[in-house]
Amino acid sequence: MRAFQRPPEVAALEAAFARANEGGNGYAFVSAPLAVSALLDLLDGGAHILVSEGLQADVYRMIEGIRRRSAGLKVGFADMADLAAVEAAVSDETRLLWIEALAGPKLSSPDLPALARFARSRDISTVVDISAWTDAGAQSLASGAHIVFSAAPGRAFSEQNAGVRGGLVAFSREKGFAEDRFAFLQTAYDALPQPGQAAEMLRDLERLPEEMARRAASAAALADILAQADFVEDLFYPGGGAAELSLTLKGAASEVAGALGRLQCFGPGLAPGLPGTYWHYARRSHEAVPQEIRLALGIADGIVRIGVPAADAATLAEDFRAAFG
């Protein structure tokens, strides 16, 4: 339970995030990793969790690189868009599904209501990760999920424009032990953002619907243009208001990386999906994986996830033509 008076800026941010996701209570954290850590601390040591294939790199590091060892978590991976695969991967020890709204290089999109119904039938908690702000209208909690999480970058962070990424969490309207425990953890971590950071995050949240509409329009138009480009081998665009697309660009990983470096409208991202950024899997999250294993996993040398900004699609397409022509 909330046992202390929060700064008004933090209280306003938390209420706005919960309202935007049709939830009960919202919780703001000074950083996204602290929010992820608190969510994982809802689990008992040794629990099994199933996470989306292609998990965001920062969340992957916390789950696989830290909590697998420190908390003895058993971690499995599945394409959450394949309900049969999820059903086969869970066990009696599974306590959490960590679901990305759009996952991996092919932008896999799960059937959230079906996943939520299955998880509830097995008494498994669900967290839906919307960190890329890709689908602000997903309404994960209304679909039956227990918790929604988002890293809140505040602007299009790139390696040249880095900053603290706040974390936002909202619970469904159901009240229970897990949420009481989470509220305690937020206090125990001393994790609230400062008022200035909270006010900035709130401004970004309020601008989000309009920004997402403009980004989605740009993404749809850019996908139509690039689908015809001779330097594109394959294109994945989920539609439905998404502001991202993925391209399999022709050439070896080194050639693709060199061409990406010539882009003027896009830069390397700190995470996949941020607007105005690209994520080249063969040179980022899967760089240390041998090529033959990458290919077996479906990670082609040239596959790149693009976070589309709110900009003229013809200008963005010309940027790609100039870099890859």
GROMACS .gro file of C-alpha atoms in nm:
model
  325
    1MET     CA    1   0.000   0.000   0.000
    2ARG     CA    2   0.111   0.358  -0.059
    3ALA     CA    3   0.224   0.479   0.281
    4PHE     CA    4   0.379   0.819   0.210
    5GLN     CA    5   0.296   1.143   0.034
    6ARG     CA    6   0.439   1.147  -0.319
    7PRO     CA    7   0.554   1.466  -0.488
    8PRO     CA    8   0.261   1.600  -0.692
    9GLU     CA    9   0.457   1.567  -1.018
   10VAL     CA   10   0.514   1.197  -0.952
   11ALA     CA   11   0.154   1.137  -0.848
   12ALA     CA   12   0.030   1.309  -1.166
   13LEU     CA   13   0.263   1.100  -1.385
   14GLU     CA   14   0.159   0.773  -1.222
   15ALA     CA   15  -0.211   0.856  -1.252
   16ALA     CA   16  -0.171   0.954  -1.618
   17PHE     CA   17   0.011   0.633  -1.711
   18ALA     CA   18  -0.249   0.419  -1.537
   19ARG     CA   19  -0.529   0.613  -1.705
   20ALA     CA   20  -0.367   0.583  -2.050
   21ASN     CA   21  -0.352   0.206  -2.005
   22GLU     CA   22  -0.697   0.171  -1.844
   23GLY     CA   23  -0.537   0.040  -1.527
   24GLY     CA   24  -0.578   0.088  -1.155
   25ASN     CA   25  -0.259   0.233  -1.007
   26GLY     CA   26   0.057   0.354  -1.182
   27TYR     CA   27   0.413   0.346  -1.050
   28ALA     CA   28   0.703   0.564  -1.169
   29PHE     CA   29   1.071   0.478  -1.133
   30VAL     CA   30   1.379   0.688  -1.178
   31SER     CA   31   1.516   0.425  -1.419
   32ALA     CA   32   1.375   0.143  -1.627
   33PRO     CA   33   1.616  -0.122  -1.486
   34LEU     CA   34   1.490  -0.046  -1.134
   35ALA     CA   35   1.132  -0.096  -1.249
   36VAL     CA   36   1.224  -0.429  -1.414
   37SER     CA   37   1.413  -0.533  -1.101
   38ALA     CA   38   1.110  -0.461  -0.881
   39LEU     CA   39   0.884  -0.660  -1.113
   40LEU     CA   40   1.118  -0.958  -1.099
   41ASP     CA   41   1.129  -0.930  -0.720
   42LEU     CA   42   0.762  -1.024  -0.717
   43LEU     CA   43   0.877  -1.378  -0.799
   44ASP     CA   44   1.009  -1.635  -0.555
   45GLY     CA   45   1.364  -1.755  -0.608
   46GLY     CA   46   1.388  -2.039  -0.857
   47ALA     CA   47   1.065  -1.953  -1.039
   48HIS     CA   48   1.034  -2.022  -1.410
   49ILE     CA   49   0.956  -1.730  -1.639
   50LEU     CA   50   0.882  -1.734  -2.011
   51VAL     CA   51   0.985  -1.430  -2.212
   52SER     CA   52   0.939  -1.313  -2.569
   53GLU     CA   53   1.198  -1.415  -2.822
   54GLY     CA   54   1.383  -1.104  -2.932
   55LEU     CA   55   1.346  -0.944  -2.589
   56GLN     CA   56   1.466  -0.583  -2.555
   57ALA     CA   57   1.837  -0.586  -2.475
   58ASP     CA   58   1.818  -0.399  -2.144
   59VAL     CA   59   1.542  -0.626  -2.010
   60TYR     CA   60   1.727  -0.933  -2.140
   61ARG     CA   61   2.040  -0.830  -1.948
   62MET     CA   62   1.844  -0.793  -1.625
   63ILE     CA   63   1.665  -1.127  -1.660
   64GLU     CA   64   1.926  -1.347  -1.822
   65GLY     CA   65   2.249  -1.174  -1.719
   66ILE     CA   66   2.163  -1.094  -1.356
   67ARG     CA   67   1.853  -1.258  -1.210
   68ARG     CA   68   1.909  -1.604  -1.355
   69ARG     CA   69   2.214  -1.624  -1.128
   70SER     CA   70   2.124  -1.402  -0.832
   71ALA     CA   71   1.766  -1.531  -0.791
   72GLY     CA   72   1.802  -1.869  -0.955
   73LEU     CA   73   1.535  -1.785  -1.210
   74LYS     CA   74   1.468  -2.045  -1.477
   75VAL     CA   75   1.426  -1.861  -1.805
   76GLY     CA   76   1.260  -1.985  -2.121
   77PHE     CA   77   1.200  -1.811  -2.454
   78ALA     CA   78   0.905  -1.839  -2.692
   79ASP     CA   79   0.741  -1.660  -2.982
   80MET     CA   80   0.448  -1.513  -2.793
   81ALA     CA   81   0.255  -1.485  -3.121
   82ASP     CA   82   0.247  -1.868  -3.129
   83LEU     CA   83   0.007  -1.968  -2.853
   84ALA     CA   84   0.075  -2.339  -2.906
   85ALA     CA   85   0.447  -2.278  -2.853
   86VAL     CA   86   0.372  -2.085  -2.533
   87GLU     CA   87   0.147  -2.363  -2.404
   88ALA     CA   88   0.422  -2.618  -2.472
   89ALA     CA   89   0.690  -2.407  -2.303
   90VAL     CA   90   0.519  -2.341  -1.969
   91SER     CA   91   0.544  -2.577  -1.675
   92ASP     CA   92   0.400  -2.610  -1.327
   93GLU     CA   93   0.687  -2.383  -1.212
   94THR     CA   94   0.605  -2.101  -1.457
   95ARG     CA   95   0.502  -1.789  -1.269
   96LEU     CA   96   0.539  -1.510  -1.527
   97LEU     CA   97   0.504  -1.438  -1.898
   98TRP     CA   98   0.705  -1.132  -2.007
   99ILE     CA   99   0.541  -1.031  -2.334
  100GLU     CA  100   0.666  -0.767  -2.576
  101ALA     CA  101   0.391  -0.589  -2.769
  102LEU     CA  102   0.618  -0.610  -3.075
  103ALA     CA  103   0.908  -0.850  -3.044
  104GLY     CA  104   1.227  -0.927  -3.226
  105PRO     CA  105   1.355  -0.851  -3.572
  106LYS     CA  106   1.033  -0.961  -3.745
  107LEU     CA  107   0.810  -0.755  -3.514
  108SER     CA  108   0.610  -1.049  -3.385
  109SER     CA  109   0.278  -0.934  -3.239
  110PRO     CA  110   0.094  -1.160  -2.989
  111ASP     CA  111  -0.278  -1.212  -2.945
  112LEU     CA  112  -0.291  -1.050  -2.602
  113PRO     CA  113  -0.646  -1.155  -2.504
  114ALA     CA  114  -0.573  -1.519  -2.590
  115LEU     CA  115  -0.241  -1.513  -2.404
  116ALA     CA  116  -0.402  -1.350  -2.101
  117ARG     CA  117  -0.682  -1.608  -2.091
  118PHE     CA  118  -0.433  -1.892  -2.109
  119ALA     CA  119  -0.207  -1.741  -1.840
  120ARG     CA  120  -0.497  -1.684  -1.604
  121SER     CA  121  -0.615  -2.042  -1.653
  122ARG     CA  122  -0.272  -2.155  -1.529
  123ASP     CA  123  -0.242  -1.892  -1.252
  124ILE     CA  124   0.051  -1.727  -1.433
  125SER     CA  125   0.110  -1.352  -1.411
  126THR     CA  126   0.158  -1.146  -1.728
  127VAL     CA  127   0.369  -0.836  -1.792
  128VAL     CA  128   0.329  -0.663  -2.129
  129ASP     CA  129   0.633  -0.458  -2.228
  130ILE     CA  130   0.555  -0.154  -2.447
  131SER     CA  131   0.899   0.003  -2.406
  132ALA     CA  132   0.933   0.107  -2.769
  133TRP     CA  133   0.609   0.311  -2.733
  134THR     CA  134   0.511   0.133  -3.052
  135ASP     CA  135   0.141   0.083  -2.990
  136ALA     CA  136   0.003   0.328  -2.738
  137GLY     CA  137  -0.347   0.200  -2.810
  138ALA     CA  138  -0.280  -0.167  -2.733
  139GLN     CA  139  -0.470  -0.144  -2.402
  140SER     CA  140  -0.289  -0.447  -2.264
  141LEU     CA  141  -0.466  -0.438  -1.927
  142ALA     CA  142  -0.807  -0.422  -2.092
  143SER     CA  143  -0.702  -0.735  -2.283
  144GLY     CA  144  -0.660  -0.920  -1.954
  145ALA     CA  145  -0.291  -0.871  -1.874
  146HIS     CA  146  -0.200  -0.809  -1.511
  147ILE     CA  147   0.076  -0.549  -1.557
  148VAL     CA  148   0.204  -0.316  -1.829
  149PHE     CA  149   0.563  -0.186  -1.827
  150SER     CA  150   0.738   0.078  -2.032
  151ALA     CA  151   1.078   0.234  -2.036
  152ALA     CA  152   1.017   0.605  -2.084
  153PRO     CA  153   1.301   0.761  -2.280
  154GLY     CA  154   1.137   1.100  -2.313
  155ARG     CA  155   1.282   1.163  -2.657
  156ALA     CA  156   1.457   0.976  -2.938
  157PHE     CA  157   1.765   0.864  -2.752
  158SER     CA  158   2.060   0.751  -2.958
  159GLU     CA  159   2.420   0.684  -2.871
  160GLN     CA  160   2.490   1.052  -2.936
  161ASN     CA  161   2.193   1.163  -2.722
  162ALA     CA  162   2.190   0.941  -2.415
  163GLY     CA  163   2.011   0.999  -2.087
  164VAL     CA  164   1.833   0.834  -1.799
  165ARG     CA  165   1.542   0.617  -1.913
  166GLY     CA  166   1.268   0.628  -1.654
  167GLY     CA  167   1.038   0.333  -1.596
  168LEU     CA  168   0.659   0.324  -1.576
  169VAL     CA  169   0.439   0.041  -1.451
  170ALA     CA  170   0.061   0.008  -1.427
  171PHE     CA  171  -0.139  -0.270  -1.267
  172SER     CA  172  -0.483  -0.388  -1.366
  173ARG     CA  173  -0.774  -0.276  -1.152
  174GLU     CA  174  -0.756  -0.598  -0.951
  175LYS     CA  175  -0.601  -0.546  -0.608
  176GLY     CA  176  -0.390  -0.816  -0.455
  177PHE     CA  177  -0.075  -0.914  -0.275
  178ALA     CA  178   0.148  -0.869  -0.579
  179GLU     CA  179   0.063  -0.502  -0.614
  180ASP     CA  180   0.100  -0.437  -0.242
  181ARG     CA  181   0.441  -0.605  -0.260
  182PHE     CA  182   0.534  -0.395  -0.563
  183ALA     CA  183   0.438  -0.070  -0.391
  184PHE     CA  184   0.658  -0.173  -0.097
  185LEU     CA  185   0.949  -0.246  -0.333
  186GLN     CA  186   0.917   0.094  -0.501
  187THR     CA  187   0.952   0.256  -0.159
  188ALA     CA  188   1.227   0.021  -0.043
  189TYR     CA  189   1.432   0.094  -0.356
  190ASP     CA  190   1.391   0.471  -0.300
  191ALA     CA  191   1.316   0.462  -0.670
  192LEU     CA  192   1.087   0.760  -0.736
  193PRO     CA  193   1.195   1.000  -1.011
  194GLN     CA  194   1.276   1.354  -0.911
  195PRO     CA  195   0.993   1.605  -0.968
  196GLY     CA  196   1.163   1.756  -1.273
  197GLN     CA  197   1.214   1.419  -1.439
  198ALA     CA  198   0.856   1.319  -1.357
  199ALA     CA  199   0.722   1.640  -1.509
  200GLU     CA  200   0.921   1.579  -1.830
  201MET     CA  201   0.798   1.219  -1.851
  202LEU     CA  202   0.440   1.341  -1.806
  203ARG     CA  203   0.476   1.595  -2.088
  204ASP     CA  204   0.603   1.320  -2.316
  205LEU     CA  205   0.319   1.089  -2.215
  206GLU     CA  206   0.061   1.357  -2.291
  207ARG     CA  207   0.214   1.418  -2.635
  208LEU     CA  208   0.233   1.047  -2.711
  209PRO     CA  209  -0.101   0.984  -2.889
  210GLU     CA  210  -0.047   1.264  -3.141
  211GLU     CA  211   0.317   1.172  -3.192
  212MET     CA  212   0.234   0.803  -3.242
  213ALA     CA  213  -0.031   0.887  -3.500
  214ARG     CA  214   0.220   1.092  -3.701
  215ARG     CA  215   0.492   0.828  -3.666
  216ALA     CA  216   0.254   0.549  -3.770
  217ALA     CA  217   0.153   0.742  -4.083
  218SER     CA  218   0.520   0.788  -4.173
  219ALA     CA  219   0.596   0.421  -4.107
  220ALA     CA  220   0.312   0.298  -4.329
  221ALA     CA  221   0.416   0.524  -4.616
  222LEU     CA  222   0.785   0.437  -4.577
  223ALA     CA  223   0.704   0.064  -4.577
  224ASP     CA  224   0.515   0.103  -4.908
  225ILE     CA  225   0.812   0.280  -5.069
  226LEU     CA  226   1.091   0.058  -4.937
  227ALA     CA  227   0.904  -0.264  -5.022
  228GLN     CA  228   0.986  -0.180  -5.386
  229ALA     CA  229   1.352  -0.088  -5.331
  230ASP     CA  230   1.609  -0.313  -5.501
  231PHE     CA  231   1.841  -0.307  -5.197
  232VAL     CA  232   1.567  -0.454  -4.972
  233GLU     CA  233   1.543  -0.832  -4.965
  234ASP     CA  234   1.248  -0.853  -4.726
  235LEU     CA  235   1.030  -0.614  -4.527
  236PHE     CA  236   0.821  -0.670  -4.215
  237TYR     CA  237   0.556  -0.415  -4.121
  238PRO     CA  238   0.281  -0.513  -3.874
  239GLY     CA  239   0.044  -0.226  -3.953
  240GLY     CA  240  -0.220  -0.150  -3.695
  241GLY     CA  241  -0.074   0.186  -3.598
  242ALA     CA  242   0.281   0.058  -3.550
  243ALA     CA  243   0.564   0.309  -3.585
  244GLU     CA  244   0.831   0.053  -3.668
  245LEU     CA  245   0.932  -0.169  -3.954
  246SER     CA  246   1.208  -0.421  -4.014
  247LEU     CA  247   1.415  -0.459  -4.327
  248THR     CA  248   1.639  -0.737  -4.448
  249LEU     CA  249   1.895  -0.538  -4.645
  250LYS     CA  250   2.109  -0.705  -4.909
  251GLY     CA  251   2.476  -0.761  -4.836
  252ALA     CA  252   2.708  -0.899  -4.570
  253ALA     CA  253   2.684  -0.766  -4.214
  254SER     CA  254   2.989  -0.542  -4.264
  255GLU     CA  255   2.846  -0.394  -4.585
  256VAL     CA  256   2.508  -0.328  -4.426
  257ALA     CA  257   2.674  -0.171  -4.121
  258GLY     CA  258   2.878   0.062  -4.342
  259ALA     CA  259   2.570   0.175  -4.534
  260LEU     CA  260   2.369   0.228  -4.217
  261GLY     CA  261   2.645   0.458  -4.096
  262ARG     CA  262   2.579   0.683  -4.396
  263LEU     CA  263   2.216   0.745  -4.301
  264GLN     CA  264   2.138   1.104  -4.211
  265CYS     CA  265   1.786   1.066  -4.068
  266PHE     CA  266   1.861   0.762  -3.850
  267GLY     CA  267   2.127   0.677  -3.595
  268PRO     CA  268   2.212   0.369  -3.384
  269GLY     CA  269   1.963   0.325  -3.100
  270LEU     CA  270   2.013   0.242  -2.735
  271ALA     CA  271   1.721  -0.001  -2.775
  272PRO     CA  272   1.520  -0.127  -3.072
  273GLY     CA  273   1.230   0.083  -3.191
  274LEU     CA  274   1.315   0.430  -3.066
  275PRO     CA  275   1.215   0.695  -3.323
  276GLY     CA  276   1.486   0.798  -3.566
  277THR     CA  277   1.705   0.496  -3.485
  278TYR     CA  278   1.806   0.161  -3.627
  279TRP     CA  279   1.901  -0.164  -3.455
  280HIS     CA  280   2.128  -0.389  -3.662
  281TYR     CA  281   2.097  -0.727  -3.491
  282ALA     CA  282   2.412  -0.881  -3.639
  283ARG     CA  283   2.616  -0.594  -3.499
  284ARG     CA  284   2.435  -0.535  -3.170
  285SER     CA  285   2.245  -0.790  -2.961
  286HIS     CA  286   2.366  -1.087  -3.172
  287GLU     CA  287   2.715  -0.970  -3.263
  288ALA     CA  288   2.886  -1.235  -3.048
  289VAL     CA  289   2.669  -1.514  -3.191
  290PRO     CA  290   2.840  -1.712  -3.471
  291GLN     CA  291   2.687  -1.646  -3.811
  292GLU     CA  292   2.560  -2.002  -3.860
  293ILE     CA  293   2.375  -1.988  -3.527
  294ARG     CA  294   2.236  -1.642  -3.604
  295LEU     CA  295   2.101  -1.771  -3.934
  296ALA     CA  296   1.948  -2.075  -3.764
  297LEU     CA  297   1.772  -1.833  -3.528
  298GLY     CA  298   1.638  -1.637  -3.824
  299ILE     CA  299   1.876  -1.343  -3.772
  300ALA     CA  300   2.002  -1.260  -4.122
  301ASP     CA  301   2.316  -1.049  -4.160
  302GLY     CA  302   2.115  -0.762  -4.302
  303ILE     CA  303   1.806  -0.757  -4.080
  304VAL     CA  304   1.754  -0.416  -3.921
  305ARG     CA  305   1.472  -0.285  -3.700
  306ILE     CA  306   1.379   0.075  -3.778
  307GLY     CA  307   1.211   0.317  -3.539
  308VAL     CA  308   1.035   0.557  -3.775
  309PRO     CA  309   1.019   0.925  -3.673
  310ALA     CA  310   0.736   1.161  -3.752
  311ALA     CA  311   0.884   1.288  -4.077
  312ASP     CA  312   0.815   1.296  -4.450
  313ALA     CA  313   0.830   0.936  -4.577
  314ALA     CA  314   0.974   1.038  -4.916
  315THR     CA  315   1.263   1.214  -4.740
  316LEU     CA  316   1.328   0.909  -4.521
  317ALA     CA  317   1.319   0.679  -4.823
  318GLU     CA  318   1.565   0.898  -5.012
  319ASP     CA  319   1.799   0.878  -4.714
  320PHE     CA  320   1.800   0.498  -4.752
  321ARG     CA  321   1.851   0.522  -5.128
  322ALA     CA  322   2.148   0.754  -5.083
  323ALA     CA  323   2.305   0.525  -4.821
  324PHE     CA  324   2.246   0.196  -5.002
  325GLY     CA  325   2.253   0.305  -5.364
   0.00000   0.00000   0.00000
